[in-house]
Every structure is written in structure tokens, then in C-alpha cells.
Coordinates of C-alpha atoms in Angstrom, one line a residue:
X7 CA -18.6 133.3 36.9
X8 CA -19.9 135.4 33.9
X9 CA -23.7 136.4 34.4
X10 CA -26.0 138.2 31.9
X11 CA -26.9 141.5 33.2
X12 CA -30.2 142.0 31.5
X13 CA -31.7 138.7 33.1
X14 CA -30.0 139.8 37.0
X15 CA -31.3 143.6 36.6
X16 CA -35.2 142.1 35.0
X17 CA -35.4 140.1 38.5
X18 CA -35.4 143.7 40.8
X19 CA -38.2 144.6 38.4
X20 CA -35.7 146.9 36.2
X21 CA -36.4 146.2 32.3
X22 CA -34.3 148.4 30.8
X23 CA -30.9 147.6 31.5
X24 CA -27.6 147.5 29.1
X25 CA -26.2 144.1 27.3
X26 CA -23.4 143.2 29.2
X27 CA -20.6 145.1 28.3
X28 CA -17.7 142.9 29.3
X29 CA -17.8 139.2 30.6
X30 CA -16.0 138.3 34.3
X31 CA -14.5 135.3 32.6
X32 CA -12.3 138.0 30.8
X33 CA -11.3 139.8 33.7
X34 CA -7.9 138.8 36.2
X35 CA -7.3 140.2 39.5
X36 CA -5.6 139.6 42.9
X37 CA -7.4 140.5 45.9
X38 CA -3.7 142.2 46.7
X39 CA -3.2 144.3 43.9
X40 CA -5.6 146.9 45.2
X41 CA -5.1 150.3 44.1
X42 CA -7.7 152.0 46.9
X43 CA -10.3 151.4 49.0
X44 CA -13.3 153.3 49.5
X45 CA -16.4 153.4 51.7
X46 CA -18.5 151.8 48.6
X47 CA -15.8 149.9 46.6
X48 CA -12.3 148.7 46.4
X49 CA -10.2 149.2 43.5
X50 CA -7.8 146.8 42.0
X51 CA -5.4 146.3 39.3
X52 CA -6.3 144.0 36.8
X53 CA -6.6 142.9 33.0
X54 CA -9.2 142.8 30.3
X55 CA -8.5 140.1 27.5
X56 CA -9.5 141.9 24.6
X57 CA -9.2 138.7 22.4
X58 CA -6.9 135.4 21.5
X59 CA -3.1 136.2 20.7
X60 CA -3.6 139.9 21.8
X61 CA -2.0 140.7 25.0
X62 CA -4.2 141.8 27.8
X63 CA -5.4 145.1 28.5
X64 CA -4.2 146.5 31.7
X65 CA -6.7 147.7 33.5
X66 CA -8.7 149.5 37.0
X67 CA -11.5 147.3 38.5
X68 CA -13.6 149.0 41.1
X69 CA -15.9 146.3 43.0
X70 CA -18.8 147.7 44.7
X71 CA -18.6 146.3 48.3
X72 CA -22.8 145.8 48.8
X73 CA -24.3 143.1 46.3
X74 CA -26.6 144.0 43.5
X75 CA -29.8 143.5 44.9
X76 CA -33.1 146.0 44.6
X77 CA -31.7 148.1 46.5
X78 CA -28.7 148.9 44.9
X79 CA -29.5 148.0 41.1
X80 CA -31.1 151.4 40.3
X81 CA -27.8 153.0 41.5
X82 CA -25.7 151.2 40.0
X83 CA -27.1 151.6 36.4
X84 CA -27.7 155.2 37.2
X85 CA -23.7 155.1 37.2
X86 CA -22.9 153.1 34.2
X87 CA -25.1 155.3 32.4
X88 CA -23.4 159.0 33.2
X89 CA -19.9 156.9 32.3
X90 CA -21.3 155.8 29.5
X91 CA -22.2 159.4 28.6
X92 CA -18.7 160.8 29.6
X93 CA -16.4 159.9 26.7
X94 CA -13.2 162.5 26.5
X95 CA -9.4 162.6 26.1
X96 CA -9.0 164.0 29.9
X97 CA -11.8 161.6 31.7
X98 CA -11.0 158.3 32.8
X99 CA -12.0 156.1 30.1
X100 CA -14.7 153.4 31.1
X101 CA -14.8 150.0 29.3
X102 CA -17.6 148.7 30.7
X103 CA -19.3 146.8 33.6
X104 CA -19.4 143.3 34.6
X105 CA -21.3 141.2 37.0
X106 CA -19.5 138.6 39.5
X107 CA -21.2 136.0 41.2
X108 CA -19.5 134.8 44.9
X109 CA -21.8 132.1 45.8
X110 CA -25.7 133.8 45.5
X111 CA -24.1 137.2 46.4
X112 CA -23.8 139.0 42.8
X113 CA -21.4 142.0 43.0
X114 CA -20.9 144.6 40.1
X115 CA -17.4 145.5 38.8
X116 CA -16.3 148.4 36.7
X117 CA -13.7 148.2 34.1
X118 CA -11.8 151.8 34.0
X119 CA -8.7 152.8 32.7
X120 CA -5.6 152.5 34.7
X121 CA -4.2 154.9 36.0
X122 CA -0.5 155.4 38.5
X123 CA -1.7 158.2 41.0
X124 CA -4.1 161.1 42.2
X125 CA -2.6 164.5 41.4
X126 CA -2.8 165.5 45.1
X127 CA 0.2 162.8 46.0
X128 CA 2.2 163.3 42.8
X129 CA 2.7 166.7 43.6
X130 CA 2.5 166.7 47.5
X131 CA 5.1 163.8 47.6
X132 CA 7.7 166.1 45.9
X133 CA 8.7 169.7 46.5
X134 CA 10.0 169.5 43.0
X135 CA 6.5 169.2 41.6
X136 CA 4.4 172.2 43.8
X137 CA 5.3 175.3 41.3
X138 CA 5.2 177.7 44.9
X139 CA 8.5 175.9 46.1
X140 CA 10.5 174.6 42.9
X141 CA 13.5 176.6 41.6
X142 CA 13.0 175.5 38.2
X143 CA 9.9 176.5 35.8
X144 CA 9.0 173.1 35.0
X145 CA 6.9 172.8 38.1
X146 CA 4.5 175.8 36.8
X147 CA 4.3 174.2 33.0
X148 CA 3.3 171.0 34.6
X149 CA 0.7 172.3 36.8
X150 CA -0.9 174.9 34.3
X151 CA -0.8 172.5 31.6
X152 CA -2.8 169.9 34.3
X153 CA -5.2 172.9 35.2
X154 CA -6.0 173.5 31.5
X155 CA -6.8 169.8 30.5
X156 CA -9.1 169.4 33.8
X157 CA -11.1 172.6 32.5
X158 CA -11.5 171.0 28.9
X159 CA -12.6 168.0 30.5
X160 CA -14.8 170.2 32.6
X161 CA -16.4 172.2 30.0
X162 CA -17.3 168.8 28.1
X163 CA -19.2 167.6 31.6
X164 CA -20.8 170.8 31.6
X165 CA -22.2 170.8 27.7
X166 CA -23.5 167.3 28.8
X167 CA -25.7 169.0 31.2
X168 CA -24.1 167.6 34.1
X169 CA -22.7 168.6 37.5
X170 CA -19.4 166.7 38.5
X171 CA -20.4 167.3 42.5
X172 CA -17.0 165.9 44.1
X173 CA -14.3 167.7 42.5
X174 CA -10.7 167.5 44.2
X175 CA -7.3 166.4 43.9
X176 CA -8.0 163.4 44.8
X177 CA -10.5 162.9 42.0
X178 CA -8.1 163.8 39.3
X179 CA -5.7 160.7 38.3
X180 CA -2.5 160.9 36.0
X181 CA -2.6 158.6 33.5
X182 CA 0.2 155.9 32.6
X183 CA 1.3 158.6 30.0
X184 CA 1.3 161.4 32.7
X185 CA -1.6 162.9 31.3
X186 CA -4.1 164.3 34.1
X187 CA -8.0 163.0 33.6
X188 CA -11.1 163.4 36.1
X189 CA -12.4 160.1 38.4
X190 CA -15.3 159.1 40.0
X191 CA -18.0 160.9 37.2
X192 CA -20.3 158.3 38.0
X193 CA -21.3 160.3 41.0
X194 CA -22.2 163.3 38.8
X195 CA -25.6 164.2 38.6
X196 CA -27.0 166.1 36.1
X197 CA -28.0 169.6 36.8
X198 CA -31.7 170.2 36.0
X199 CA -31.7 167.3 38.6
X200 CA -30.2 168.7 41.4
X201 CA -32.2 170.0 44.2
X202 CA -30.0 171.1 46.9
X203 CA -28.4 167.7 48.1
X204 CA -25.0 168.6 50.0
X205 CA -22.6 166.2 48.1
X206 CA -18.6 166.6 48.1
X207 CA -15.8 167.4 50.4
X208 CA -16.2 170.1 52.7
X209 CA -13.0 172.1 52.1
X210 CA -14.0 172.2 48.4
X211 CA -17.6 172.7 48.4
X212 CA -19.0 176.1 47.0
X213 CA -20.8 179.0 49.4
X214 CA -23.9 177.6 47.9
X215 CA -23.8 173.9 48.8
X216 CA -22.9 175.0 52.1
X217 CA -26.2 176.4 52.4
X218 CA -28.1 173.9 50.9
X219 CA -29.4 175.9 48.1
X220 CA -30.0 174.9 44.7
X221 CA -27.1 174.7 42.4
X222 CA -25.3 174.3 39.3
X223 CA -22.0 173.5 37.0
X224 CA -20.7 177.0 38.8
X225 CA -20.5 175.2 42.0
X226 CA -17.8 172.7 40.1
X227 CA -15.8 175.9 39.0
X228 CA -15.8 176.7 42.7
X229 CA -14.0 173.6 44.0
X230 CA -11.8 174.0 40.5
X231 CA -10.5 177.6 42.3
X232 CA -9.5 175.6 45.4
X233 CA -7.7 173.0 43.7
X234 CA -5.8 175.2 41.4
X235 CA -4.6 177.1 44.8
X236 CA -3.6 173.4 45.6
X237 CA -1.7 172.6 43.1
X238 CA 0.3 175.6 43.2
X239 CA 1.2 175.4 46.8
X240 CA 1.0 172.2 47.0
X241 CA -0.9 172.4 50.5
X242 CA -4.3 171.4 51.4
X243 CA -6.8 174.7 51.5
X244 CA -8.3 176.3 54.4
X245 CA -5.7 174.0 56.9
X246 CA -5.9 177.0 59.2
X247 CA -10.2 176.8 59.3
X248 CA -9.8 172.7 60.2
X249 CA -12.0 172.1 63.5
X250 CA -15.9 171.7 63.8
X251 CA -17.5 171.5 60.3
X252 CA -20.2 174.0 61.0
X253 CA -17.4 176.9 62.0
X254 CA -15.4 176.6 59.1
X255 CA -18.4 176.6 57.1
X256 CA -19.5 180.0 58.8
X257 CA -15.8 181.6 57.8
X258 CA -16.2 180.3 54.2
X259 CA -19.7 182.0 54.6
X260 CA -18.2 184.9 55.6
X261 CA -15.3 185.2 52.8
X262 CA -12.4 183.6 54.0
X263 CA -10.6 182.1 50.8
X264 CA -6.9 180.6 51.0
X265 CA -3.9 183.0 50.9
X266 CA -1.0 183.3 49.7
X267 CA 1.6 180.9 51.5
X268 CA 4.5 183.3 53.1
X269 CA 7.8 181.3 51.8
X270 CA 6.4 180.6 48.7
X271 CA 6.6 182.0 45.3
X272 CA 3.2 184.0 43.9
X273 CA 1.5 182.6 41.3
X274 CA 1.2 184.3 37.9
X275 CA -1.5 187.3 37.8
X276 CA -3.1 185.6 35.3
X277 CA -3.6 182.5 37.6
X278 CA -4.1 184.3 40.6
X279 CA -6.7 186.2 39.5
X280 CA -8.5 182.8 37.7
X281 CA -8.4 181.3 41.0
X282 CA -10.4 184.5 42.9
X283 CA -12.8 184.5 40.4
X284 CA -13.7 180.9 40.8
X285 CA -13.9 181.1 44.6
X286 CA -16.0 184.1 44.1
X287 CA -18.9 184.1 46.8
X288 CA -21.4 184.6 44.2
X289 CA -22.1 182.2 41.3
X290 CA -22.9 184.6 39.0
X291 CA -19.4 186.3 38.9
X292 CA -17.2 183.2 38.6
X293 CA -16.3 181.9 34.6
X294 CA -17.6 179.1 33.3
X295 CA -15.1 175.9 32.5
X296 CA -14.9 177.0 28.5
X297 CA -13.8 180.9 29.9
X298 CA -11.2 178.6 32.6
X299 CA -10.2 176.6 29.7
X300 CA -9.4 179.6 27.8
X301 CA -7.7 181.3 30.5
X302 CA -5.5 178.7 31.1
X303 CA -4.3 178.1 27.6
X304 CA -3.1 181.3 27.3
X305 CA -1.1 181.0 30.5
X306 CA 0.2 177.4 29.0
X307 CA 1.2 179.2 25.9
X308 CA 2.9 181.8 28.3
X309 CA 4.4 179.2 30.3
X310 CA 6.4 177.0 27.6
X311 CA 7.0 180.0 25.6
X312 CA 11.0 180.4 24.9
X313 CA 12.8 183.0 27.0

């Protein structure tokens, strides 16, 4: 059932709210096409009808799990409006946002791009893929050319003035034309807002969430150092810290950064050295996403140059 948006969100006292973007009467999904499930939403496989005699957009749904009520209408345009912000070429693309109504329950759906698969399974799932382990230099291109199109989308978040907070593998999707783009910025915040919330994973988080402190867009080029360690080893960081939170916090404290993986090839210096500077304990020192970005192209151009 299609319900205007404007009228629900005027009822929890909110008065400025968006025209519904997209109706539900042009949205199709099975409750067993889901794609994940989360502690806040599920996410399905669907399709958008875009209009009559044009064939239907395939498309990510992600249903919010609570109903829209006072209590969660604030949040929930607080999202839509940091997506609606967030246009690039290596961001999941948003559509819009639709209300559905399940009796006097009213749940909210987001229409995203669809995706295939998080960049942490595409390249754990194959030994092939991780650049550390493959005999061929195919692995490396991929990955590097990944690394540099998650720093262009990151410098973009960053002009915006905003904080991406939950970087990770798991966060960055590959598109149905293999091309990588960064999920869930609805959760971004941005950074003259942020007052020393702890928000993100813990393996990824930067010496200065850990403490609590106030932050900023260097904290993001902290987590982008671990994953770039990831994706060239294609292992999970700090496996050998796992065990009570607050002790591996107190080694990361204390400088312990991943190694190099005995077995494994090195990464380039170029890369190497990008990765210690992001992990550096002190925001100050680390690049910013344009000087990552940078970086990286010139070790793409270096990577698919002819022998």
C-alpha cells in the first residue's frame, strides 16, 4: 500500500519532510530473495518499475525492521538526507525511499542499487583474487584499481563535510559491472557533528575513537589503512589481538598494526608504505583521501603498465 510521506512524517510532529520519492505500488519483492540481514534492516532483491513498456529496474530494498513511529522518524530522514547528499560514480546509488503499510504498522524501505557481493567475500572466497597469494598480476591490478576508486569516493564524502564512521570490507559492494562502491553512508555523520561517539567495527576503528576523543575524516583514512592490508592478504587484521575488546584495544593503543603475512608475497613499496601512513597513531601524519587517491593512481598506472 502506497502512503504519502509528508502526511505519515507531519503526524510525529516533523514538518519538513521530503515528497515521496518512489511509491510501494512500484516496488516487487519476495520475502526469500533477501540479500542480508542486519540488526536494523533486512535487505532484499527486488524491482522498481520505472514506467509502462520499460522493463523493470532491478534493484536492493533494505526494510528497516522497527516501524516509523516518533521514535524512529527523525532517524530515518536523517538517513535519506546524507544519501540524498551522496551522489558519486563509486557510492551506491540511492533511488529513493518508500513507505509500506502492514496493517497500522508503517515500515520505511530504501531503494538502492543492486549490487552481487561485499569485497571482503569476493576476494576471501578465492585465493585467485588476494594479490599476497596469486601467481598471476591480475590479483594486484584488481585490488589497487578497487583501493583507488574507494579513495575517490572517499575524498568526495570528505568535501561534503562528512565522516563515513563504519568503513570495512564489508561496507564496500561490487557492482553488477564489477565496479567497487561504498554502502551503508546513511550512517555517516557529518564531522563538525561529531562529538566523540564510538561508532564502527572494532578491528577498524582508529587510536582516536578508541579513546573516545573527538574526531574527524582522518579517522576514515585509518580504517582505509586496514582494509587495504586486507585486501592484499586477503585476511582479516589484527586475528592474532582477537579476545577481550578492551585488550586489543590497549595493543592497538600501544602500536601494534598488522604485519606482513610469512608465505605471502609483499606488497609494492608504494602500497606498503600508503598503508603505514594511514594506520599512523597520530591523525595528523596520515594523508587525506585526495593524497590516497593520488597515491593509488599512480600505483594503478604502475600496475597495468606493459612489461
Amino acid at each position: 500500500m502506497s502512503v504519502n510521506l509528508r502526511d505519515e512524517m507531519a503526524v510525529f510532529g516533523i514538518k519538513e519532510a521530503p515528497i515521496m520519492d518512489i511509491s510501494c505500488d512500484d516496488l516487487e519483492w519476495q520475502e526469500n530473495a533477501v540479500i542480508g540481514i542486519g540488526a536494523f534492516a533486512s535487505v532484499y532483491r527486488g524491482t522498481l518499475k520505472i514506467e509502462e513498456g520499460v522493463q523493470p529496474l532491478r534493484v536492493a530494498l533494505k526494510v528497516w525492521k522497527e516501524e516509523l513511529n516518533e521514535a524512529t522518524a527523525s532517524g530515518f530522514l536523517s538517513e535519506t538526507e546524507t544519501l540524498r547528499k551522496l551522489n558519486h560514480q563509486f557510492i551506491v546509488k540511492f533511488y529513493g525511499a518508500a513507505l509500506h503499510k502492514e496493517g497500522d504498522r508503517l515500515r520505511t524501505i530504501l531503494v538502492m542499487e543492486l549490487c552481487t557481493e561485499n569485497l571482503r567475500s569476493h576476494i576471501f572466497r578465492h585465493k585467485s583474487k588476494v594479490p599476497g597469494q596469486s601467481s598471476t598480476p591480475t590479483a594486484a591490478r584488481n585490488v589497487i584499481g578497487w583501493a583507488k576508486d574507494i579513495a575517490d569516493a572517499l575524498k568526495y564524502i570528505h568535501r561534503q563535510g562528512i565522516v563515513h564512521r563504519d568503513l570495512k570490507l564489508e561496507n564496500i559492494l561490487l557492482s553488477l559491472g564489477n565496479v567497487a562502491k561504498v554502502a551503508d553512508v546513511g550512517v555517516s555523520k557529518e564531522a563538525k557533528a561529531i562529538t566523540g561517539t564510538m561508532t564502527g567495527t572494532p578491528m577498524y576503528l582508529a587510536p582516536e575513537v578508541m579513546k573516545s576523543c573527538i574526531y574527524d575524516y582522518k579517522a576514515d583514512v585509518y580504517s582505509f589503512g586496514i582494509m587495504l592490508w586486507e585486501m592484499w592478504y586477503g585476511k582479516r587484521a589484527h586475528l592474532d589481538l582477537v579476545g577481550d575488546v578492551k585488550e586489543f584495544y590497549d595493543k592497538v593503543l600501544e602500536g601494534a598494526r598488522p604485519a606482513h603475512v610469512e608465505g605471502s608475497k609483499k606488497p609494492p613499496i608504494g602500497l606498503r608504505d600508503l598503508m603505514q601512513d594511514c594506520w599512523d597513531k597520530k591523525p595528523d601524519n596520515r594523508p587525506d583521501a585526495t593524497k590516497c587517491h593520488k597515491k593509488l593512481t599512480q600505483l594503478y598506472q604502475d600496475a597495468v603498465a606493459p612489461y
